[in-house]
Amino acid sequence: VRLCRCRCRALLSRPAGALRARRGLAAGPEMHFGFQTVTEEERREKIYQVFENVAKKYDVMNDSMTLGIHRVWKDILVHKMNPCPGTLLLDVAGGTGDIAFRFINYVRSVRKRQLQRKLKHHQNLSWQEIFESYQKDEFNSLGDSQVVVCDINREMLKVGKQKAQHLGYSEGLSWVLGNAEELPFDDDKFDVYTIAFGIRNVTRIDLALQEAYRVLKPGGRFLCLEFSHVSNPLLSRLYDLYSFQVIPVLGEVIAGDWRSYQYLVESIRQFPPQEELKAMIEDAGFFKVDYENLNFGIVAIHSGFKL
């Protein structure tokens, strides 16, 4: 898939007010890769390599690292989105399809309830008419909803496509190779933009947020699920102990890759805390920006609207 060059347009169309310099956004060529200092290009290449290495074991490792709780966090994200039939969703850095599959299930459930309510209010329908209504709904179970999964990593997309085929997802689902900082989509295209556990791995968070704003329709919603900062000192110490002493070991045992999971732990510590990320989202032009802490701030869901 050919990436379009829209960075200049995104920069020109950003809202008034200079973006504030923040931790995680290096002004010069040097940036963080975990606790290392690298150039912007080195960071991009290293992160690509991390996810290429872990793609095949990504889901297993997520279950192991979070004791399966990541599934609940993703469920909460989709319920917070509350998509209705006809919603056009862009899920960025969603290569393995977890958000996309939940979106499809949610919309199908809404459509089914809508059909049941409709038939309940027409008690005089014949059996044939009821049967035909269900048949019609089966062929259009998403009500024109669509989800586009966009990921920069080919291997992650490959794993996601294999999962979709295995689980029987095909309707209303498409896969696009693309960079969060230079999205290959037109302006004002999507109703909802989601990024789950991906924004801390983009090279320039400010550009990714500007691109999110650009591709959303007026009234569109931005939702970001990401590891964040625990405020409780005792819990924070326990969390650090688990993160640095256990997760890399799990990475070695399950995926044969200590270093990639050491980076993932370090990247969480380098990521901006909740209030700082909220301000960055506002800088990109979003309104009504808010966040919800889950599990005492181990993760947070940030949301905002394009008005």
PDB file of N, CA and C in Angstrom, residues 176-252:
ATOM      1  N   VAL A 176      -4.974  -1.893   6.179  1.00  0.00           N
ATOM      2  CA  VAL A 176      -4.167  -0.926   5.432  1.00  0.00           C
ATOM      3  C   VAL A 176      -2.805  -0.773   6.093  1.00  0.00           C
ATOM      4  N   LEU A 177      -1.750  -0.860   5.285  1.00  0.00           N
ATOM      5  CA  LEU A 177      -0.410  -0.585   5.768  1.00  0.00           C
ATOM      6  C   LEU A 177      -0.214   0.923   5.773  1.00  0.00           C
ATOM      7  N   GLY A 178       0.079   1.499   6.934  1.00  0.00           N
ATOM      8  CA  GLY A 178       0.183   2.951   6.996  1.00  0.00           C
ATOM      9  C   GLY A 178       0.827   3.430   8.276  1.00  0.00           C
ATOM     10  N   ASN A 179       1.409   4.597   8.212  1.00  0.00           N
ATOM     11  CA  ASN A 179       2.109   5.230   9.324  1.00  0.00           C
ATOM     12  C   ASN A 179       1.153   6.183  10.047  1.00  0.00           C
ATOM     13  N   ALA A 180       1.065   6.072  11.363  1.00  0.00           N
ATOM     14  CA  ALA A 180       0.184   6.940  12.153  1.00  0.00           C
ATOM     15  C   ALA A 180       0.515   8.413  11.974  1.00  0.00           C
ATOM     16  N   GLU A 181       1.769   8.712  11.611  1.00  0.00           N
ATOM     17  CA  GLU A 181       2.200  10.099  11.434  1.00  0.00           C
ATOM     18  C   GLU A 181       1.924  10.628  10.028  1.00  0.00           C
ATOM     19  N   GLU A 182       1.574   9.747   9.096  1.00  0.00           N
ATOM     20  CA  GLU A 182       1.279  10.129   7.708  1.00  0.00           C
ATOM     21  C   GLU A 182       0.177   9.216   7.179  1.00  0.00           C
ATOM     22  N   LEU A 183      -1.004   9.349   7.717  1.00  0.00           N
ATOM     23  CA  LEU A 183      -2.075   8.423   7.386  1.00  0.00           C
ATOM     24  C   LEU A 183      -2.486   8.526   5.914  1.00  0.00           C
ATOM     25  N   PRO A 184      -2.667   7.390   5.250  1.00  0.00           N
ATOM     26  CA  PRO A 184      -3.015   7.390   3.826  1.00  0.00           C
ATOM     27  C   PRO A 184      -4.519   7.515   3.581  1.00  0.00           C
ATOM     28  N   PHE A 185      -5.150   8.505   4.226  1.00  0.00           N
ATOM     29  CA  PHE A 185      -6.598   8.695   4.103  1.00  0.00           C
ATOM     30  C   PHE A 185      -6.918  10.165   3.883  1.00  0.00           C
ATOM     31  N   ASP A 186      -8.084  10.424   3.283  1.00  0.00           N
ATOM     32  CA  ASP A 186      -8.527  11.793   3.033  1.00  0.00           C
ATOM     33  C   ASP A 186      -8.906  12.490   4.339  1.00  0.00           C
ATOM     34  N   ASP A 187      -9.012  13.802   4.266  1.00  0.00           N
ATOM     35  CA  ASP A 187      -9.497  14.594   5.393  1.00  0.00           C
ATOM     36  C   ASP A 187     -10.956  14.255   5.693  1.00  0.00           C
ATOM     37  N   ASP A 188     -11.346  14.434   6.965  1.00  0.00           N
ATOM     38  CA  ASP A 188     -12.765  14.371   7.373  1.00  0.00           C
ATOM     39  C   ASP A 188     -13.448  13.088   6.911  1.00  0.00           C
ATOM     40  N   LYS A 189     -12.821  11.950   7.138  1.00  0.00           N
ATOM     41  CA  LYS A 189     -13.321  10.686   6.592  1.00  0.00           C
ATOM     42  C   LYS A 189     -13.994   9.782   7.621  1.00  0.00           C
ATOM     43  N   PHE A 190     -13.472   9.732   8.870  1.00  0.00           N
ATOM     44  CA  PHE A 190     -13.906   8.727   9.842  1.00  0.00           C
ATOM     45  C   PHE A 190     -14.746   9.341  10.966  1.00  0.00           C
ATOM     46  N   ASP A 191     -15.647   8.512  11.506  1.00  0.00           N
ATOM     47  CA  ASP A 191     -16.463   8.921  12.645  1.00  0.00           C
ATOM     48  C   ASP A 191     -15.705   8.776  13.959  1.00  0.00           C
ATOM     49  N   VAL A 192     -14.888   7.726  14.037  1.00  0.00           N
ATOM     50  CA  VAL A 192     -14.148   7.431  15.266  1.00  0.00           C
ATOM     51  C   VAL A 192     -12.727   7.020  14.895  1.00  0.00           C
ATOM     52  N   TYR A 193     -11.776   7.468  15.708  1.00  0.00           N
ATOM     53  CA  TYR A 193     -10.367   7.065  15.588  1.00  0.00           C
ATOM     54  C   TYR A 193      -9.972   6.425  16.913  1.00  0.00           C
ATOM     55  N   THR A 194      -9.451   5.201  16.861  1.00  0.00           N
ATOM     56  CA  THR A 194      -8.945   4.554  18.074  1.00  0.00           C
ATOM     57  C   THR A 194      -7.482   4.181  17.890  1.00  0.00           C
ATOM     58  N   ILE A 195      -6.760   4.205  18.992  1.00  0.00           N
ATOM     59  CA  ILE A 195      -5.388   3.692  19.021  1.00  0.00           C
ATOM     60  C   ILE A 195      -5.197   3.068  20.399  1.00  0.00           C
ATOM     61  N   ALA A 196      -4.980   1.762  20.435  1.00  0.00           N
ATOM     62  CA  ALA A 196      -4.877   1.018  21.688  1.00  0.00           C
ATOM     63  C   ALA A 196      -3.466   0.462  21.840  1.00  0.00           C
ATOM     64  N   PHE A 197      -2.774   0.910  22.871  1.00  0.00           N
ATOM     65  CA  PHE A 197      -1.413   0.470  23.166  1.00  0.00           C
ATOM     66  C   PHE A 197      -0.487   0.677  21.971  1.00  0.00           C
ATOM     67  N   GLY A 198      -0.673   1.802  21.285  1.00  0.00           N
ATOM     68  CA  GLY A 198       0.135   2.072  20.109  1.00  0.00           C
ATOM     69  C   GLY A 198       0.770   3.447  20.105  1.00  0.00           C
ATOM     70  N   ILE A 199       0.144   4.413  20.762  1.00  0.00           N
ATOM     71  CA  ILE A 199       0.616   5.788  20.603  1.00  0.00           C
ATOM     72  C   ILE A 199       1.987   6.005  21.246  1.00  0.00           C
ATOM     73  N   ARG A 200       2.323   5.233  22.268  1.00  0.00           N
ATOM     74  CA  ARG A 200       3.641   5.433  22.883  1.00  0.00           C
ATOM     75  C   ARG A 200       4.760   4.906  21.986  1.00  0.00           C
ATOM     76  N   ASN A 201       4.403   4.166  20.942  1.00  0.00           N
ATOM     77  CA  ASN A 201       5.412   3.614  20.042  1.00  0.00           C
ATOM     78  C   ASN A 201       5.553   4.388  18.734  1.00  0.00           C
ATOM     79  N   VAL A 202       4.770   5.446  18.551  1.00  0.00           N
ATOM     80  CA  VAL A 202       4.982   6.267  17.358  1.00  0.00           C
ATOM     81  C   VAL A 202       6.196   7.151  17.604  1.00  0.00           C
ATOM     82  N   THR A 203       6.869   7.532  16.537  1.00  0.00           N
ATOM     83  CA  THR A 203       8.087   8.319  16.684  1.00  0.00           C
ATOM     84  C   THR A 203       7.774   9.750  17.109  1.00  0.00           C
ATOM     85  N   ARG A 204       6.743  10.351  16.520  1.00  0.00           N
ATOM     86  CA  ARG A 204       6.342  11.719  16.856  1.00  0.00           C
ATOM     87  C   ARG A 204       4.867  11.721  17.260  1.00  0.00           C
ATOM     88  N   ILE A 205       4.629  11.776  18.545  1.00  0.00           N
ATOM     89  CA  ILE A 205       3.262  11.749  19.058  1.00  0.00           C
ATOM     90  C   ILE A 205       2.466  12.948  18.555  1.00  0.00           C
ATOM     91  N   ASP A 206       3.117  14.110  18.460  1.00  0.00           N
ATOM     92  CA  ASP A 206       2.405  15.317  18.028  1.00  0.00           C
ATOM     93  C   ASP A 206       1.867  15.150  16.604  1.00  0.00           C
ATOM     94  N   LEU A 207       2.671  14.570  15.718  1.00  0.00           N
ATOM     95  CA  LEU A 207       2.215  14.376  14.338  1.00  0.00           C
ATOM     96  C   LEU A 207       1.091  13.347  14.262  1.00  0.00           C
ATOM     97  N   ALA A 208       1.189  12.292  15.068  1.00  0.00           N
ATOM     98  CA  ALA A 208       0.133  11.281  15.083  1.00  0.00           C
ATOM     99  C   ALA A 208      -1.204  11.876  15.532  1.00  0.00           C
ATOM    100  N   LEU A 209      -1.156  12.755  16.531  1.00  0.00           N
ATOM    101  CA  LEU A 209      -2.379  13.397  17.024  1.00  0.00           C
ATOM    102  C   LEU A 209      -2.952  14.351  15.979  1.00  0.00           C
ATOM    103  N   GLN A 210      -2.083  15.083  15.275  1.00  0.00           N
ATOM    104  CA  GLN A 210      -2.553  15.966  14.216  1.00  0.00           C
ATOM    105  C   GLN A 210      -3.217  15.177  13.092  1.00  0.00           C
ATOM    106  N   GLU A 211      -2.649  14.034  12.767  1.00  0.00           N
ATOM    107  CA  GLU A 211      -3.223  13.183  11.719  1.00  0.00           C
ATOM    108  C   GLU A 211      -4.570  12.604  12.160  1.00  0.00           C
ATOM    109  N   ALA A 212      -4.671  12.250  13.438  1.00  0.00           N
ATOM    110  CA  ALA A 212      -5.954  11.772  13.965  1.00  0.00           C
ATOM    111  C   ALA A 212      -7.020  12.847  13.797  1.00  0.00           C
ATOM    112  N   TYR A 213      -6.651  14.083  14.122  1.00  0.00           N
ATOM    113  CA  TYR A 213      -7.591  15.199  13.994  1.00  0.00           C
ATOM    114  C   TYR A 213      -7.982  15.415  12.525  1.00  0.00           C
ATOM    115  N   ARG A 214      -7.007  15.320  11.635  1.00  0.00           N
ATOM    116  CA  ARG A 214      -7.249  15.581  10.210  1.00  0.00           C
ATOM    117  C   ARG A 214      -8.239  14.594   9.594  1.00  0.00           C
ATOM    118  N   VAL A 215      -8.095  13.308   9.907  1.00  0.00           N
ATOM    119  CA  VAL A 215      -8.909  12.298   9.217  1.00  0.00           C
ATOM    120  C   VAL A 215     -10.291  12.121   9.836  1.00  0.00           C
ATOM    121  N   LEU A 216     -10.512  12.691  11.026  1.00  0.00           N
ATOM    122  CA  LEU A 216     -11.842  12.601  11.640  1.00  0.00           C
ATOM    123  C   LEU A 216     -12.796  13.617  11.026  1.00  0.00           C
ATOM    124  N   LYS A 217     -14.063  13.220  10.914  1.00  0.00           N
ATOM    125  CA  LYS A 217     -15.103  14.147  10.491  1.00  0.00           C
ATOM    126  C   LYS A 217     -15.369  15.156  11.610  1.00  0.00           C
ATOM    127  N   PRO A 218     -15.876  16.337  11.298  1.00  0.00           N
ATOM    128  CA  PRO A 218     -16.345  17.234  12.363  1.00  0.00           C
ATOM    129  C   PRO A 218     -17.387  16.496  13.224  1.00  0.00           C
ATOM    130  N   GLY A 219     -17.184  16.531  14.512  1.00  0.00           N
ATOM    131  CA  GLY A 219     -18.020  15.757  15.418  1.00  0.00           C
ATOM    132  C   GLY A 219     -17.464  14.381  15.712  1.00  0.00           C
ATOM    133  N   GLY A 220     -16.374  14.015  15.027  1.00  0.00           N
ATOM    134  CA  GLY A 220     -15.767  12.706  15.223  1.00  0.00           C
ATOM    135  C   GLY A 220     -15.063  12.601  16.568  1.00  0.00           C
ATOM    136  N   ARG A 221     -14.839  11.363  16.984  1.00  0.00           N
ATOM    137  CA  ARG A 221     -14.311  11.112  18.324  1.00  0.00           C
ATOM    138  C   ARG A 221     -12.955  10.422  18.278  1.00  0.00           C
ATOM    139  N   PHE A 222     -12.068  10.879  19.143  1.00  0.00           N
ATOM    140  CA  PHE A 222     -10.743  10.297  19.320  1.00  0.00           C
ATOM    141  C   PHE A 222     -10.727   9.505  20.620  1.00  0.00           C
ATOM    142  N   LEU A 223     -10.224   8.256  20.567  1.00  0.00           N
ATOM    143  CA  LEU A 223     -10.120   7.425  21.765  1.00  0.00           C
ATOM    144  C   LEU A 223      -8.757   6.749  21.789  1.00  0.00           C
ATOM    145  N   CYS A 224      -8.070   6.889  22.901  1.00  0.00           N
ATOM    146  CA  CYS A 224      -6.732   6.322  23.041  1.00  0.00           C
ATOM    147  C   CYS A 224      -6.659   5.505  24.325  1.00  0.00           C
ATOM    148  N   LEU A 225      -6.346   4.230  24.194  1.00  0.00           N
ATOM    149  CA  LEU A 225      -6.120   3.341  25.340  1.00  0.00           C
ATOM    150  C   LEU A 225      -4.623   3.095  25.443  1.00  0.00           C
ATOM    151  N   GLU A 226      -4.035   3.433  26.591  1.00  0.00           N
ATOM    152  CA  GLU A 226      -2.582   3.294  26.701  1.00  0.00           C
ATOM    153  C   GLU A 226      -2.160   3.090  28.151  1.00  0.00           C
ATOM    154  N   PHE A 227      -1.050   2.373  28.328  1.00  0.00           N
ATOM    155  CA  PHE A 227      -0.453   2.287  29.663  1.00  0.00           C
ATOM    156  C   PHE A 227      -0.118   3.694  30.144  1.00  0.00           C
ATOM    157  N   SER A 228      -0.307   3.919  31.455  1.00  0.00           N
ATOM    158  CA  SER A 228      -0.110   5.262  31.961  1.00  0.00           C
ATOM    159  C   SER A 228       0.650   5.225  33.278  1.00  0.00           C
ATOM    160  N   HIS A 229       0.376   6.172  34.163  1.00  0.00           N
ATOM    161  CA  HIS A 229       1.171   6.317  35.386  1.00  0.00           C
ATOM    162  C   HIS A 229       0.299   6.083  36.621  1.00  0.00           C
ATOM    163  N   VAL A 230       0.783   5.215  37.491  1.00  0.00           N
ATOM    164  CA  VAL A 230       0.076   4.866  38.727  1.00  0.00           C
ATOM    165  C   VAL A 230       0.388   5.917  39.784  1.00  0.00           C
ATOM    166  N   SER A 231      -0.653   6.471  40.389  1.00  0.00           N
ATOM    167  CA  SER A 231      -0.454   7.550  41.366  1.00  0.00           C
ATOM    168  C   SER A 231      -0.180   7.026  42.771  1.00  0.00           C
ATOM    169  N   ASN A 232      -0.700   5.860  43.124  1.00  0.00           N
ATOM    170  CA  ASN A 232      -0.499   5.310  44.464  1.00  0.00           C
ATOM    171  C   ASN A 232       0.946   4.838  44.630  1.00  0.00           C
ATOM    172  N   PRO A 233       1.707   5.397  45.585  1.00  0.00           N
ATOM    173  CA  PRO A 233       3.139   5.078  45.706  1.00  0.00           C
ATOM    174  C   PRO A 233       3.419   3.592  45.946  1.00  0.00           C
ATOM    175  N   LEU A 234       2.650   2.954  46.819  1.00  0.00           N
ATOM    176  CA  LEU A 234       2.872   1.537  47.121  1.00  0.00           C
ATOM    177  C   LEU A 234       2.588   0.676  45.895  1.00  0.00           C
ATOM    178  N   LEU A 235       1.448   0.930  45.271  1.00  0.00           N
ATOM    179  CA  LEU A 235       1.093   0.166  44.077  1.00  0.00           C
ATOM    180  C   LEU A 235       2.105   0.412  42.961  1.00  0.00           C
ATOM    181  N   SER A 236       2.599   1.654  42.870  1.00  0.00           N
ATOM    182  CA  SER A 236       3.580   1.989  41.843  1.00  0.00           C
ATOM    183  C   SER A 236       4.854   1.179  42.019  1.00  0.00           C
ATOM    184  N   ARG A 237       5.304   1.011  43.281  1.00  0.00           N
ATOM    185  CA  ARG A 237       6.520   0.233  43.536  1.00  0.00           C
ATOM    186  C   ARG A 237       6.314  -1.239  43.191  1.00  0.00           C
ATOM    187  N   LEU A 238       5.148  -1.772  43.544  1.00  0.00           N
ATOM    188  CA  LEU A 238       4.846  -3.170  43.212  1.00  0.00           C
ATOM    189  C   LEU A 238       4.759  -3.365  41.695  1.00  0.00           C
ATOM    190  N   TYR A 239       4.159  -2.394  41.038  1.00  0.00           N
ATOM    191  CA  TYR A 239       4.016  -2.438  39.580  1.00  0.00           C
ATOM    192  C   TYR A 239       5.387  -2.398  38.901  1.00  0.00           C
ATOM    193  N   ASP A 240       6.288  -1.556  39.407  1.00  0.00           N
ATOM    194  CA  ASP A 240       7.647  -1.485  38.867  1.00  0.00           C
ATOM    195  C   ASP A 240       8.377  -2.810  39.055  1.00  0.00           C
ATOM    196  N   LEU A 241       8.221  -3.372  40.225  1.00  0.00           N
ATOM    197  CA  LEU A 241       8.877  -4.646  40.524  1.00  0.00           C
ATOM    198  C   LEU A 241       8.405  -5.722  39.549  1.00  0.00           C
ATOM    199  N   TYR A 242       7.095  -5.804  39.350  1.00  0.00           N
ATOM    200  CA  TYR A 242       6.541  -6.792  38.425  1.00  0.00           C
ATOM    201  C   TYR A 242       7.012  -6.514  36.994  1.00  0.00           C
ATOM    202  N   SER A 243       6.960  -5.245  36.604  1.00  0.00           N
ATOM    203  CA  SER A 243       7.284  -4.877  35.231  1.00  0.00           C
ATOM    204  C   SER A 243       8.726  -5.222  34.870  1.00  0.00           C
ATOM    205  N   PHE A 244       9.664  -4.841  35.733  1.00  0.00           N
ATOM    206  CA  PHE A 244      11.074  -4.981  35.389  1.00  0.00           C
ATOM    207  C   PHE A 244      11.651  -6.357  35.723  1.00  0.00           C
ATOM    208  N   GLN A 245      11.036  -7.038  36.696  1.00  0.00           N
ATOM    209  CA  GLN A 245      11.583  -8.336  37.098  1.00  0.00           C
ATOM    210  C   GLN A 245      10.851  -9.526  36.468  1.00  0.00           C
ATOM    211  N   VAL A 246       9.602  -9.345  36.112  1.00  0.00           N
ATOM    212  CA  VAL A 246       8.804 -10.475  35.628  1.00  0.00           C
ATOM    213  C   VAL A 246       8.563 -10.426  34.121  1.00  0.00           C
ATOM    214  N   ILE A 247       8.149  -9.260  33.605  1.00  0.00           N
ATOM    215  CA  ILE A 247       7.740  -9.191  32.196  1.00  0.00           C
ATOM    216  C   ILE A 247       8.874  -9.556  31.234  1.00  0.00           C
ATOM    217  N   PRO A 248      10.094  -9.045  31.387  1.00  0.00           N
ATOM    218  CA  PRO A 248      11.154  -9.481  30.466  1.00  0.00           C
ATOM    219  C   PRO A 248      11.433 -10.983  30.533  1.00  0.00           C
ATOM    220  N   VAL A 249      11.297 -11.565  31.728  1.00  0.00           N
ATOM    221  CA  VAL A 249      11.489 -13.009  31.869  1.00  0.00           C
ATOM    222  C   VAL A 249      10.403 -13.764  31.111  1.00  0.00           C
ATOM    223  N   LEU A 250       9.146 -13.294  31.225  1.00  0.00           N
ATOM    224  CA  LEU A 250       8.056 -13.895  30.450  1.00  0.00           C
ATOM    225  C   LEU A 250       8.343 -13.785  28.957  1.00  0.00           C
ATOM    226  N   GLY A 251       8.873 -12.627  28.544  1.00  0.00           N
ATOM    227  CA  GLY A 251       9.209 -12.441  27.138  1.00  0.00           C
ATOM    228  C   GLY A 251      10.225 -13.453  26.656  1.00  0.00           C
ATOM    229  N   GLU A 252      11.209 -13.739  27.494  1.00  0.00           N
ATOM    230  CA  GLU A 252      12.237 -14.722  27.130  1.00  0.00           C
ATOM    231  C   GLU A 252      11.666 -16.136  27.079  1.00  0.00           C
TER     232      GLU A 252
END
